[in-house]
Short mmCIF file of C-alpha atoms in Angstrom, two decimals:
data_model
loop_
_atom_site.label_atom_id
_atom_site.label_comp_id
_atom_site.label_asym_id
_atom_site.label_seq_id
_atom_site.Cartn_x
_atom_site.Cartn_y
_atom_site.Cartn_z
CA MET A 219 -16.45 16.35 -130.59
CA PRO A 220 -19.94 15.09 -129.97
CA ILE A 221 -22.75 17.14 -131.41
CA ASN A 222 -25.39 17.30 -128.74
CA GLN A 223 -26.76 20.81 -128.50
CA PRO A 224 -29.82 22.35 -130.18
CA LEU A 225 -29.05 24.70 -133.04
CA ASN A 226 -30.06 28.38 -132.99
CA PHE A 227 -29.95 30.04 -136.45
CA GLN A 228 -30.17 33.62 -137.66
CA ARG A 229 -29.66 32.86 -141.39
CA ASN A 230 -31.27 30.24 -143.54
CA ASP A 231 -28.24 27.95 -143.32
CA LYS A 232 -29.90 25.47 -140.96
CA PRO A 233 -30.13 22.59 -143.46
CA LEU A 234 -26.54 23.10 -144.60
CA LEU A 235 -25.08 23.20 -141.10
CA LYS A 236 -27.14 20.20 -140.00
CA LYS A 237 -25.89 18.25 -143.04
CA ILE A 238 -22.25 19.20 -142.38
CA LEU A 239 -22.52 18.40 -138.68
CA ALA A 240 -24.02 15.00 -139.49
CA GLU A 241 -21.17 14.24 -141.91
CA HIS A 242 -18.56 14.97 -139.25
CA GLN A 243 -20.44 13.89 -136.12
CA ASP A 244 -18.42 10.83 -135.20
CA LYS A 245 -15.00 12.19 -136.15
CA GLU A 246 -12.42 13.13 -133.54
CA GLY A 247 -11.20 16.73 -133.88
CA ASN A 248 -13.97 17.63 -136.28
CA LEU A 249 -13.89 21.43 -135.96
CA LEU A 250 -11.45 22.12 -138.82
CA PRO A 251 -13.15 19.73 -141.25
CA ILE A 252 -16.51 21.30 -140.37
CA LEU A 253 -15.16 24.81 -140.96
CA HIS A 254 -13.65 23.72 -144.29
CA SER A 255 -16.96 22.16 -145.33
CA ILE A 256 -18.89 25.32 -144.48
CA GLN A 257 -16.46 27.47 -146.43
CA ASP A 258 -16.43 25.03 -149.35
CA GLU A 259 -20.23 25.27 -149.56
CA LEU A 260 -20.71 29.01 -148.93
CA GLY A 261 -17.36 30.52 -149.87
CA PHE A 262 -16.97 31.86 -146.33
CA ILE A 263 -18.00 31.19 -142.73
CA PRO A 264 -20.86 33.53 -141.81
CA GLN A 265 -20.67 35.11 -138.36
CA SER A 266 -24.24 33.94 -137.84
CA LEU A 267 -23.11 30.29 -137.94
CA ILE A 268 -20.46 30.61 -135.25
CA SER A 269 -22.84 30.58 -132.26
CA PRO A 270 -24.95 27.64 -133.44
CA LEU A 271 -21.78 25.75 -134.34
CA ALA A 272 -20.30 26.48 -130.92
CA GLU A 273 -23.51 25.27 -129.27
CA ALA A 274 -23.58 22.10 -131.35
CA LEU A 275 -19.94 21.26 -130.55
CA ASN A 276 -20.17 22.36 -126.92
CA LEU A 277 -17.46 24.97 -127.47
CA SER A 278 -17.44 28.69 -126.80
CA PHE A 279 -17.94 31.35 -129.46
CA ALA A 280 -14.38 32.51 -128.66
CA GLU A 281 -12.93 29.06 -129.33
CA ILE A 282 -14.59 28.82 -132.75
CA HIS A 283 -13.78 32.43 -133.63
CA GLY A 284 -10.19 31.92 -132.47
CA VAL A 285 -9.70 29.00 -134.85
CA ILE A 286 -11.28 30.90 -137.74
CA SER A 287 -9.15 33.98 -137.15
CA PHE A 288 -5.94 31.96 -136.60
CA TYR A 289 -6.03 30.33 -140.03
CA SER A 290 -5.75 32.87 -142.84
CA HIS A 291 -7.54 30.49 -145.20
CA PHE A 292 -10.89 31.01 -143.48
CA ARG A 293 -13.05 33.99 -144.47
CA THR A 294 -15.92 35.54 -142.51
CA ILE A 295 -16.95 37.84 -145.37
CA ALA A 296 -18.34 36.60 -148.66
CA PRO A 297 -15.70 36.75 -151.40
CA LYS A 298 -16.26 38.25 -154.81
CA LYS A 299 -17.05 36.09 -157.86
CA VAL A 300 -13.32 35.72 -158.53
CA VAL A 301 -10.88 34.95 -155.72
CA ILE A 302 -7.16 35.25 -156.41
CA GLU A 303 -4.71 33.89 -153.86
CA ILE A 304 -1.10 34.93 -154.43
CA CYS A 305 1.50 32.73 -152.77
CA GLN A 306 3.70 34.65 -150.34
CA ALA A 307 6.04 31.82 -149.31
CA GLU A 308 9.76 32.45 -149.53
CA SER A 309 10.20 30.75 -152.89
CA CYS A 310 7.45 32.78 -154.52
CA GLN A 311 8.67 35.99 -152.89
CA SER A 312 12.17 35.38 -154.22
CA MET A 313 10.65 35.05 -157.69
CA GLY A 314 8.76 38.35 -157.50
CA ALA A 315 5.37 37.49 -155.98
CA ARG A 316 5.13 40.72 -153.97
CA GLN A 317 5.84 42.91 -157.00
CA LEU A 318 3.46 40.82 -159.09
CA LYS A 319 0.70 41.24 -156.50
CA GLU A 320 1.18 45.02 -156.46
CA GLU A 321 1.02 45.17 -160.25
CA LEU A 322 -2.05 42.93 -160.28
CA VAL A 323 -3.89 45.02 -157.70
CA ASN A 324 -3.11 48.19 -159.71
CA TYR A 325 -4.36 46.52 -162.90
CA LEU A 326 -7.56 45.32 -161.19
CA GLN A 327 -8.26 48.76 -159.70
CA LYS A 328 -7.53 50.55 -162.97
CA ASN A 329 -9.94 48.27 -164.82
CA LYS A 330 -12.49 48.30 -161.97
CA PHE A 331 -12.52 44.50 -161.74
CA ASP A 332 -14.39 43.45 -158.62
CA VAL A 333 -12.30 40.53 -157.36
CA THR A 334 -10.94 39.34 -154.03
CA VAL A 335 -7.14 39.23 -153.78
CA GLU A 336 -5.66 37.39 -150.81
CA ASN A 337 -2.31 36.12 -149.66
CA ILE A 338 -1.77 32.40 -149.29
CA TYR A 339 1.28 30.80 -147.74
CA CYS A 340 2.62 27.98 -149.88
CA LEU A 341 0.72 26.24 -152.63
CA GLY A 342 3.32 23.50 -152.91
CA LEU A 343 4.47 24.81 -156.29
CA CYS A 344 7.84 26.11 -155.13
CA ALA A 345 9.71 24.70 -158.14
CA GLN A 346 7.35 26.68 -160.37
CA SER A 347 7.33 29.99 -158.49
CA PRO A 348 5.65 32.39 -158.37
CA ALA A 349 2.28 30.71 -158.04
CA ALA A 350 -1.32 31.64 -157.37
CA THR A 351 -4.83 30.28 -157.52
CA ILE A 352 -7.85 31.74 -159.23
CA ASN A 353 -11.05 30.26 -157.84
CA ASN A 354 -8.97 27.37 -156.45
CA LYS A 355 -7.32 26.60 -159.81
CA ALA A 356 -3.53 26.70 -159.48
CA ILE A 357 -1.42 28.78 -161.84
CA ALA A 358 2.35 28.26 -161.81
CA LYS A 359 5.24 30.25 -163.31
CA LEU A 360 3.03 33.26 -162.93
CA THR A 361 3.45 36.41 -164.99
CA LEU A 362 1.29 39.51 -165.02
CA ASP A 363 0.03 38.67 -168.52
CA LYS A 364 -0.79 35.10 -167.50
CA ILE A 365 -2.79 36.18 -164.47
CA LYS A 366 -4.55 38.99 -166.40
CA THR A 367 -5.74 36.46 -168.97
CA SER A 368 -6.90 34.05 -166.26
CA VAL A 369 -8.78 36.79 -164.39
CA GLU A 370 -10.52 38.01 -167.54
CA ARG A 371 -11.61 34.43 -168.35
CA ALA A 372 -12.90 33.91 -164.80
CA LEU A 373 -14.95 37.11 -164.92
CA VAL A 374 -16.90 35.97 -167.99
#
């Protein structure tokens, strides 16, 4: 999509968004790559960037928001220092991912660890289920002890 509209900002993300828009300016279907780039840089997609992004791409706020809300990967709230994504695909579920997530959440609450726990749908590690990521680092053949150790290391 051509980028031809002036940008109107409420946060101090103007340089970042301009840089990302410039990187993707001449690409067809650039909305998803732009959203990924924003989230890669900030950890989430601030609500305050949706309107200027919509203006720049000549799309409506609803179109941008619809894409963000459709894909569970995108966040509109800043995550904690540690982000845990537990795979919920069929293979991981059959190997106990739901139970593991419940136990993990209980452990985190009991120890007052301030982390973000999210579902993700397929990490491509089906042969090594259950799987998760901690701050985008994959962990396969997950056990509660394995994930506890990884979380404690990430919090340091």
